[in-house]
XYZ file of C-alpha atoms in Angstrom:
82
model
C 0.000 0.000 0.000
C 1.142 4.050 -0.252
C -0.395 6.242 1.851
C 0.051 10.009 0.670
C -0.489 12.887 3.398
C -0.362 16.650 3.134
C 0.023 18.284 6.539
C 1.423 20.972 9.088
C 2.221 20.920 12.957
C 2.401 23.298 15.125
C 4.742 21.924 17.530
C 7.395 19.358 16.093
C 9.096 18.472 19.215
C 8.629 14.696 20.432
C 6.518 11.969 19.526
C 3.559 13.433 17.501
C 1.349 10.670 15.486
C 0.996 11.282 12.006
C -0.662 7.845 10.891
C -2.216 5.219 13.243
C -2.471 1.678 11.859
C -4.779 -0.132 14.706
C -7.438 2.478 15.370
C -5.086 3.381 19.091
C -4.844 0.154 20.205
C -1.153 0.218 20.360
C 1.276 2.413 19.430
C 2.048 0.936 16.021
C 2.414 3.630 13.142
C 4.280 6.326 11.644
C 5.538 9.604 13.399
C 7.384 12.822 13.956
C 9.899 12.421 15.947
C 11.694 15.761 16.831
C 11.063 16.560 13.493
C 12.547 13.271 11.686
C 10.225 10.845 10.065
C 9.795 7.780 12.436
C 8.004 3.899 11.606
C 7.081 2.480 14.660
C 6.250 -1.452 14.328
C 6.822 -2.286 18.165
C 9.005 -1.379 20.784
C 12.156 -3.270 19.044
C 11.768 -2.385 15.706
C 11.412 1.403 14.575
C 12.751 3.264 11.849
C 14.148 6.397 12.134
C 15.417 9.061 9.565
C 18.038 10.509 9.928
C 17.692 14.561 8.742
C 15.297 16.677 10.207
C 12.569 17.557 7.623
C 9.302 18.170 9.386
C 9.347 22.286 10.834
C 7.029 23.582 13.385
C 3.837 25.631 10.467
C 5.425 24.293 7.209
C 3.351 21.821 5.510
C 5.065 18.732 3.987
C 3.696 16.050 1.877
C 4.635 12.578 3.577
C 4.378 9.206 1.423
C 5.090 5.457 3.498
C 5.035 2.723 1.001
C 5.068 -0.945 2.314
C 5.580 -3.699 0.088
C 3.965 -7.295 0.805
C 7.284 -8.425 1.978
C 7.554 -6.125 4.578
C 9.846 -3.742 3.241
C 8.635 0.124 4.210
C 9.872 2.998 3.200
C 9.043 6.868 3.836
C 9.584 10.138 1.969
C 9.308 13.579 3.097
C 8.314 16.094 0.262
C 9.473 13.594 -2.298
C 12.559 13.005 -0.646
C 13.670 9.174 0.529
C 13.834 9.166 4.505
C 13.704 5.025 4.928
């Protein structure tokens, strides 16, 4: 699947959700971390970018792809992240 998002925060400091994948059951999905694009599968297994591309007000365009197999990967105004 690709999931395409257009979007602004306010406030880009910690955790803040950006796409949930079990209705907030768990804590399972993708984020902004500090400003970095973050995929959070469980406590053991997140991805993390490594450049800061989310700014408090500016609105970026995010796109997470996941293939069948597993692989996942996340873009920030067209720009690879994971």
């Amino acid at each position: 699947y690709t999931v395409v998002l257009l979007f602004a925060f306010t406030d880009t400091t910690g955790y803040r959700r950006i796409l949930d994948f079990k209705n907030g059951t768990n804590e399972s999905g993708l984020y902004n971390l500090d400003g970095r694009l973050s995929f959070h599968l469980s406590p053991f297994n997140d991805v993390v970018s490594d450049n800061v591309t989310i700014t408090p007000s500016a609105f970026v365009q995010v796109v997470l792809t996941r293939e069948s197999a597993g692989s996942v990967s996340g873009y920030v105004n067209g720009i690879r992240q994971f």
